[in-house]
Amino acid sequence: MAICCWRWFIRFGSRESLTKTSGTSSRSTSQLGRHFHHRTPGNFLDPEVRAFLEENTEVISSGNLTPEIRLRLLTPRCRFWKERADLWPFADPFWAIYWPGGQALSRYILDNPDIVRMGSVLDLGSGCGATAIAAVMSGASHVLANDIDPIAGMAMVINCELNNVNPFPIAIKNITDTKLDKWDLIVLGDMFYDEHLADCLHHWLGKCIKMYGTKVLIGDPGRPQFTGHIIHRQLHKVMEYSLPKPTRQENNGLTSSIVWSYQP
């Protein structure tokens, strides 16, 4: 893995394996996280980091399920698409890929705005922020995006600007370790890639539903870690989308992505 490139990461690498192998920089994400931890995104966009992200990503709105949303992502025209992954100076840029589960959730919200209109939405593991942006576009009254990577938070602010959306609050932490808050809807895409994390999410989401009656929507293209987990027995299929060809090519041939409702 020392000489892997991001093409490998996108098409074949799991989040877990890359987290264990990628390099770090002198500007650590833990240091950035101190300034980013809670919640007003407009005041902490480091100009140096912003310049790096803009130089090494590309604005796209095609090849995915939501052409209405413009995002800064890692593409074949970017330096780090072919560069060694250990030369990336921050934590693995999962936020720089528009994963299939997130695409399905965003498409579903844009097509069905009533599910978020005038309600509160938590986007768990938000990454590039597309689903949170879709919720704002669809009339949600309050949106909180959550990720553990402060660089993802910075990317979300940039992506909000690209879509003329006022930046929403961003929580950079493991929110499942904190006190439960009341949300009308929790959305999470592509998060069931690790058995331990899947178990934690299963337990935490169940508590949110039991305590507050929260609705939960999960987006996933059918990864075995998800379909083989016990939570899958408690899901109701809401909508299935055929993935565009570029997304299929970038995700090892996955052909569709599904929005599920979690109903324990």
mmCIF file of C-alpha atoms in Angstrom:
data_model
loop_
_atom_site.group_PDB
_atom_site.id
_atom_site.type_symbol
_atom_site.label_atom_id
_atom_site.label_comp_id
_atom_site.label_asym_id
_atom_site.label_seq_id
_atom_site.Cartn_x
_atom_site.Cartn_y
_atom_site.Cartn_z
ATOM 1 C CA MET A 1 0.000 0.000 0.000
ATOM 2 C CA ALA A 2 2.977 2.348 0.322
ATOM 3 C CA ILE A 3 2.866 3.063 -3.385
ATOM 4 C CA CYS A 4 -0.894 2.989 -3.873
ATOM 5 C CA CYS A 5 -2.645 5.825 -5.662
ATOM 6 C CA TRP A 6 -6.094 7.248 -5.014
ATOM 7 C CA ARG A 7 -7.521 5.360 -7.985
ATOM 8 C CA TRP A 8 -6.937 2.207 -5.951
ATOM 9 C CA PHE A 9 -8.461 3.858 -2.892
ATOM 10 C CA ILE A 10 -11.627 4.832 -4.736
ATOM 11 C CA ARG A 11 -12.178 1.635 -6.666
ATOM 12 C CA PHE A 12 -10.957 -1.106 -4.373
ATOM 13 C CA GLY A 13 -9.716 0.230 -1.025
ATOM 14 C CA SER A 14 -11.804 0.109 2.116
ATOM 15 C CA ARG A 15 -11.939 3.048 4.478
ATOM 16 C CA GLU A 16 -10.568 0.886 7.259
ATOM 17 C CA SER A 17 -7.494 -0.296 5.352
ATOM 18 C CA LEU A 18 -6.511 3.154 4.153
ATOM 19 C CA THR A 19 -6.968 4.719 7.556
ATOM 20 C CA LYS A 20 -4.298 2.379 8.830
ATOM 21 C CA THR A 21 -1.790 3.100 6.062
ATOM 22 C CA SER A 22 -1.962 6.687 4.889
ATOM 23 C CA GLY A 23 0.617 9.285 5.834
ATOM 24 C CA THR A 24 0.177 12.354 7.999
ATOM 25 C CA SER A 25 1.535 15.867 7.766
ATOM 26 C CA SER A 26 2.998 18.426 10.137
ATOM 27 C CA ARG A 27 -0.351 20.208 9.958
ATOM 28 C CA SER A 28 -2.249 17.452 11.767
ATOM 29 C CA THR A 29 -5.980 17.130 11.535
ATOM 30 C CA SER A 30 -6.142 16.911 15.306
ATOM 31 C CA GLN A 31 -4.659 20.421 15.526
ATOM 32 C CA LEU A 32 -7.111 21.687 12.952
ATOM 33 C CA GLY A 33 -9.916 20.006 14.823
ATOM 34 C CA ARG A 34 -9.381 22.217 17.869
ATOM 35 C CA HIS A 35 -10.471 25.205 15.797
ATOM 36 C CA PHE A 36 -13.170 23.312 13.958
ATOM 37 C CA HIS A 37 -14.808 21.289 16.666
ATOM 38 C CA HIS A 38 -18.055 23.218 17.007
ATOM 39 C CA ARG A 39 -20.076 24.728 14.930
ATOM 40 C CA THR A 40 -19.919 28.028 13.011
ATOM 41 C CA PRO A 41 -18.309 27.160 9.692
ATOM 42 C CA GLY A 42 -17.803 30.615 8.217
ATOM 43 C CA ASN A 43 -15.066 31.730 10.603
ATOM 44 C CA PHE A 44 -12.458 28.997 10.487
ATOM 45 C CA LEU A 45 -11.672 28.254 6.839
ATOM 46 C CA ASP A 46 -7.864 28.242 6.859
ATOM 47 C CA PRO A 47 -6.730 30.131 3.699
ATOM 48 C CA GLU A 48 -3.731 27.846 3.192
ATOM 49 C CA VAL A 49 -5.805 24.671 3.457
ATOM 50 C CA ARG A 50 -8.498 26.164 1.246
ATOM 51 C CA ALA A 51 -5.941 26.968 -1.436
ATOM 52 C CA PHE A 52 -4.606 23.398 -1.259
ATOM 53 C CA LEU A 53 -8.084 21.886 -1.576
ATOM 54 C CA GLU A 54 -9.000 24.111 -4.507
ATOM 55 C CA GLU A 55 -5.718 23.331 -6.265
ATOM 56 C CA ASN A 56 -6.092 19.572 -5.856
ATOM 57 C CA THR A 57 -9.803 19.017 -6.498
ATOM 58 C CA GLU A 58 -12.171 19.815 -9.348
ATOM 59 C CA VAL A 59 -15.669 21.278 -9.332
ATOM 60 C CA ILE A 60 -18.079 18.799 -10.905
ATOM 61 C CA SER A 61 -21.834 18.405 -11.279
ATOM 62 C CA SER A 62 -22.010 15.502 -13.719
ATOM 63 C CA GLY A 63 -21.475 11.754 -13.631
ATOM 64 C CA ASN A 64 -23.574 11.337 -10.483
ATOM 65 C CA LEU A 65 -27.214 11.290 -9.430
ATOM 66 C CA THR A 66 -27.488 14.989 -8.499
ATOM 67 C CA PRO A 67 -26.461 17.354 -11.313
ATOM 68 C CA GLU A 68 -28.168 20.160 -9.359
ATOM 69 C CA ILE A 69 -25.350 20.078 -6.788
ATOM 70 C CA ARG A 70 -21.823 21.269 -7.544
ATOM 71 C CA LEU A 71 -19.027 19.712 -5.502
ATOM 72 C CA ARG A 72 -15.266 19.882 -5.198
ATOM 73 C CA LEU A 73 -14.091 16.297 -5.629
ATOM 74 C CA LEU A 74 -11.079 14.209 -6.539
ATOM 75 C CA THR A 75 -11.260 13.352 -10.259
ATOM 76 C CA PRO A 76 -8.984 11.744 -12.865
ATOM 77 C CA ARG A 77 -7.775 15.222 -13.827
ATOM 78 C CA CYS A 78 -6.495 15.914 -10.312
ATOM 79 C CA ARG A 79 -2.878 15.398 -9.287
ATOM 80 C CA PHE A 80 -3.664 13.006 -6.443
ATOM 81 C CA TRP A 81 -5.760 10.707 -8.619
ATOM 82 C CA LYS A 82 -2.474 9.185 -9.773
ATOM 83 C CA GLU A 83 -0.179 10.349 -6.980
ATOM 84 C CA ARG A 84 0.965 8.114 -4.146
ATOM 85 C CA ALA A 85 -1.638 8.187 -1.414
ATOM 86 C CA ASP A 86 0.945 8.690 1.326
ATOM 87 C CA LEU A 87 1.829 12.086 -0.177
ATOM 88 C CA TRP A 88 -1.610 13.462 0.651
ATOM 89 C CA PRO A 89 -0.849 15.725 3.653
ATOM 90 C CA PHE A 90 -4.008 15.131 5.667
ATOM 91 C CA ALA A 91 -6.215 12.232 6.708
ATOM 92 C CA ASP A 92 -7.662 10.110 3.895
ATOM 93 C CA PRO A 93 -9.986 12.360 1.849
ATOM 94 C CA PHE A 94 -13.173 10.323 1.994
ATOM 95 C CA TRP A 95 -14.994 13.655 1.653
ATOM 96 C CA ALA A 96 -13.462 14.056 -1.847
ATOM 97 C CA ILE A 97 -15.473 11.134 -3.232
ATOM 98 C CA TYR A 98 -19.216 11.329 -3.834
ATOM 99 C CA TRP A 99 -20.045 7.831 -2.609
ATOM 100 C CA PRO A 100 -23.058 5.966 -4.038
ATOM 101 C CA GLY A 101 -25.064 5.871 -0.811
ATOM 102 C CA GLY A 102 -24.765 9.615 -0.384
ATOM 103 C CA GLN A 103 -25.778 10.134 -3.988
ATOM 104 C CA ALA A 104 -28.951 8.109 -3.499
ATOM 105 C CA LEU A 105 -29.884 9.953 -0.299
ATOM 106 C CA SER A 106 -29.301 13.355 -1.902
ATOM 107 C CA ARG A 107 -31.330 12.419 -4.983
ATOM 108 C CA TYR A 108 -34.176 11.142 -2.844
ATOM 109 C CA ILE A 109 -34.314 14.293 -0.723
ATOM 110 C CA LEU A 110 -34.263 16.568 -3.773
ATOM 111 C CA ASP A 111 -37.086 14.571 -5.354
ATOM 112 C CA ASN A 112 -39.097 14.358 -2.114
ATOM 113 C CA PRO A 113 -38.585 17.666 -0.293
ATOM 114 C CA ASP A 114 -41.531 17.106 2.024
ATOM 115 C CA ILE A 115 -39.494 14.609 4.042
ATOM 116 C CA VAL A 116 -37.217 17.424 5.271
ATOM 117 C CA ARG A 117 -39.231 20.627 4.773
ATOM 118 C CA MET A 118 -39.433 22.680 7.959
ATOM 119 C CA GLY A 119 -37.785 19.865 9.909
ATOM 120 C CA SER A 120 -34.442 19.232 11.590
ATOM 121 C CA VAL A 121 -31.917 16.999 9.830
ATOM 122 C CA LEU A 122 -28.673 15.416 11.021
ATOM 123 C CA ASP A 123 -26.349 14.281 8.232
ATOM 124 C CA LEU A 124 -24.129 11.701 9.928
ATOM 125 C CA GLY A 125 -20.720 11.121 8.306
ATOM 126 C CA SER A 126 -21.465 13.973 5.922
ATOM 127 C CA GLY A 127 -18.215 13.888 3.915
ATOM 128 C CA CYS A 128 -18.535 16.345 1.030
ATOM 129 C CA GLY A 129 -21.799 17.650 2.509
ATOM 130 C CA ALA A 130 -23.970 16.851 -0.512
ATOM 131 C CA THR A 131 -26.867 15.347 1.449
ATOM 132 C CA ALA A 132 -26.869 18.213 3.932
ATOM 133 C CA ILE A 133 -26.859 20.644 0.997
ATOM 134 C CA ALA A 134 -29.776 18.747 -0.556
ATOM 135 C CA ALA A 135 -31.678 19.074 2.739
ATOM 136 C CA VAL A 136 -31.117 22.839 2.830
ATOM 137 C CA MET A 137 -32.171 23.158 -0.819
ATOM 138 C CA SER A 138 -35.319 21.200 -0.001
ATOM 139 C CA GLY A 139 -36.399 23.481 2.831
ATOM 140 C CA ALA A 140 -35.148 21.905 6.062
ATOM 141 C CA SER A 141 -35.379 24.392 8.902
ATOM 142 C CA HIS A 142 -32.229 23.172 10.669
ATOM 143 C CA VAL A 143 -29.389 21.040 9.309
ATOM 144 C CA LEU A 144 -26.342 19.797 11.180
ATOM 145 C CA ALA A 145 -23.559 18.091 9.242
ATOM 146 C CA ASN A 146 -21.287 15.757 11.145
ATOM 147 C CA ASP A 147 -17.903 14.267 10.292
ATOM 148 C CA ILE A 148 -14.789 13.327 12.247
ATOM 149 C CA ASP A 149 -12.395 14.964 9.738
ATOM 150 C CA PRO A 150 -11.938 18.751 10.018
ATOM 151 C CA ILE A 151 -10.817 18.894 6.388
ATOM 152 C CA ALA A 152 -14.219 17.490 5.427
ATOM 153 C CA GLY A 153 -15.765 20.396 7.329
ATOM 154 C CA MET A 154 -13.708 22.836 5.314
ATOM 155 C CA ALA A 155 -14.752 21.119 2.083
ATOM 156 C CA MET A 156 -18.403 21.399 3.134
ATOM 157 C CA VAL A 157 -18.075 25.163 3.543
ATOM 158 C CA ILE A 158 -16.567 25.440 0.059
ATOM 159 C CA ASN A 159 -19.316 23.245 -1.392
ATOM 160 C CA CYS A 160 -21.992 25.368 0.273
ATOM 161 C CA GLU A 161 -20.518 28.423 -1.440
ATOM 162 C CA LEU A 162 -20.539 26.625 -4.803
ATOM 163 C CA ASN A 163 -24.278 26.016 -4.410
ATOM 164 C CA ASN A 164 -25.213 29.430 -3.003
ATOM 165 C CA VAL A 165 -26.266 27.781 0.245
ATOM 166 C CA ASN A 166 -25.637 29.435 3.587
ATOM 167 C CA PRO A 167 -23.141 27.231 5.444
ATOM 168 C CA PHE A 168 -24.873 25.026 7.991
ATOM 169 C CA PRO A 169 -23.450 24.144 11.408
ATOM 170 C CA ILE A 170 -20.813 21.422 11.343
ATOM 171 C CA ALA A 171 -19.863 19.157 14.250
ATOM 172 C CA ILE A 172 -16.405 17.614 13.940
ATOM 173 C CA LYS A 173 -16.525 14.735 16.386
ATOM 174 C CA ASN A 174 -17.861 11.227 16.881
ATOM 175 C CA ILE A 175 -21.419 12.275 17.551
ATOM 176 C CA THR A 176 -22.459 8.770 18.587
ATOM 177 C CA ASP A 177 -20.387 9.223 21.757
ATOM 178 C CA THR A 178 -22.389 12.261 22.843
ATOM 179 C CA LYS A 179 -25.754 12.860 24.480
ATOM 180 C CA LEU A 180 -28.714 12.138 22.215
ATOM 181 C CA ASP A 181 -30.354 15.149 20.597
ATOM 182 C CA LYS A 182 -33.803 15.312 19.040
ATOM 183 C CA TRP A 183 -33.843 15.208 15.241
ATOM 184 C CA ASP A 184 -36.774 14.797 12.909
ATOM 185 C CA LEU A 185 -34.572 12.926 10.441
ATOM 186 C CA ILE A 186 -31.109 11.351 10.513
ATOM 187 C CA VAL A 187 -29.473 10.484 7.196
ATOM 188 C CA LEU A 188 -26.306 8.487 6.706
ATOM 189 C CA GLY A 189 -24.716 7.130 3.563
ATOM 190 C CA ASP A 190 -21.956 4.558 3.022
ATOM 191 C CA MET A 191 -21.266 4.259 6.738
ATOM 192 C CA PHE A 192 -21.575 0.494 7.169
ATOM 193 C CA TYR A 193 -18.080 -0.382 5.942
ATOM 194 C CA ASP A 194 -16.730 -1.765 9.223
ATOM 195 C CA GLU A 195 -18.342 -4.293 11.564
ATOM 196 C CA HIS A 196 -17.568 -2.427 14.793
ATOM 197 C CA LEU A 197 -18.825 0.870 13.386
ATOM 198 C CA ALA A 198 -21.924 -0.851 12.038
ATOM 199 C CA ASP A 199 -22.661 -2.271 15.500
ATOM 200 C CA CYS A 200 -22.232 1.166 17.103
ATOM 201 C CA LEU A 201 -24.491 2.837 14.535
ATOM 202 C CA HIS A 202 -27.121 0.115 14.898
ATOM 203 C CA HIS A 203 -27.251 0.652 18.667
ATOM 204 C CA TRP A 204 -27.130 4.469 18.535
ATOM 205 C CA LEU A 205 -29.745 4.856 15.816
ATOM 206 C CA GLY A 206 -32.046 2.490 17.679
ATOM 207 C CA LYS A 207 -31.793 4.678 20.786
ATOM 208 C CA CYS A 208 -32.604 7.815 18.750
ATOM 209 C CA ILE A 209 -35.708 6.159 17.334
ATOM 210 C CA LYS A 210 -36.827 4.815 20.699
ATOM 211 C CA MET A 211 -36.292 8.077 22.580
ATOM 212 C CA TYR A 212 -37.464 10.652 20.026
ATOM 213 C CA GLY A 213 -39.249 8.790 17.244
ATOM 214 C CA THR A 214 -36.579 9.976 14.823
ATOM 215 C CA LYS A 215 -36.877 8.881 11.208
ATOM 216 C CA VAL A 216 -33.699 7.309 9.791
ATOM 217 C CA LEU A 217 -32.743 6.985 6.142
ATOM 218 C CA ILE A 218 -29.661 4.985 5.111
ATOM 219 C CA GLY A 219 -28.015 5.047 1.692
ATOM 220 C CA ASP A 220 -25.889 2.109 0.542
ATOM 221 C CA PRO A 221 -25.088 0.403 -2.774
ATOM 222 C CA GLY A 222 -25.214 -3.089 -1.277
ATOM 223 C CA ARG A 223 -21.789 -3.595 0.254
ATOM 224 C CA PRO A 224 -21.482 -6.993 1.984
ATOM 225 C CA GLN A 225 -20.654 -5.374 5.344
ATOM 226 C CA PHE A 226 -24.080 -3.724 5.161
ATOM 227 C CA THR A 227 -26.224 -6.450 3.643
ATOM 228 C CA GLY A 228 -24.721 -9.014 6.025
ATOM 229 C CA HIS A 229 -25.306 -6.966 9.173
ATOM 230 C CA ILE A 230 -28.251 -7.626 11.491
ATOM 231 C CA ILE A 231 -29.606 -4.105 10.868
ATOM 232 C CA HIS A 232 -30.452 -5.139 7.322
ATOM 233 C CA ARG A 233 -33.321 -7.268 8.661
ATOM 234 C CA GLN A 234 -34.950 -4.116 10.061
ATOM 235 C CA LEU A 235 -34.834 -2.032 6.893
ATOM 236 C CA HIS A 236 -37.525 -1.118 4.409
ATOM 237 C CA LYS A 237 -36.474 -0.329 0.842
ATOM 238 C CA VAL A 238 -37.615 3.180 -0.075
ATOM 239 C CA MET A 239 -36.020 3.801 -3.463
ATOM 240 C CA GLU A 240 -33.377 2.248 -5.717
ATOM 241 C CA TYR A 241 -31.390 4.263 -8.233
ATOM 242 C CA SER A 242 -29.336 3.076 -11.176
ATOM 243 C CA LEU A 243 -25.870 4.586 -10.869
ATOM 244 C CA PRO A 244 -24.444 6.643 -13.743
ATOM 245 C CA LYS A 245 -21.590 5.054 -15.655
ATOM 246 C CA PRO A 246 -18.796 7.213 -14.113
ATOM 247 C CA THR A 247 -19.951 6.296 -10.602
ATOM 248 C CA ARG A 248 -20.094 2.612 -11.527
ATOM 249 C CA GLN A 249 -16.559 2.757 -12.911
ATOM 250 C CA GLU A 250 -15.261 4.456 -9.773
ATOM 251 C CA ASN A 251 -16.948 1.950 -7.451
ATOM 252 C CA ASN A 252 -15.763 -1.383 -8.764
ATOM 253 C CA GLY A 253 -18.807 -2.005 -10.933
ATOM 254 C CA LEU A 254 -21.575 -1.358 -8.401
ATOM 255 C CA THR A 255 -24.668 -0.704 -10.497
ATOM 256 C CA SER A 256 -27.267 0.740 -8.133
ATOM 257 C CA SER A 257 -27.705 2.438 -4.791
ATOM 258 C CA ILE A 258 -30.635 2.115 -2.410
ATOM 259 C CA VAL A 259 -32.284 4.361 0.146
ATOM 260 C CA TRP A 260 -33.495 2.379 3.138
ATOM 261 C CA SER A 261 -35.729 3.332 6.046
ATOM 262 C CA TYR A 262 -34.603 1.911 9.377
ATOM 263 C CA GLN A 263 -37.641 0.627 11.285
ATOM 264 C CA PRO A 264 -36.625 -1.451 14.344
#
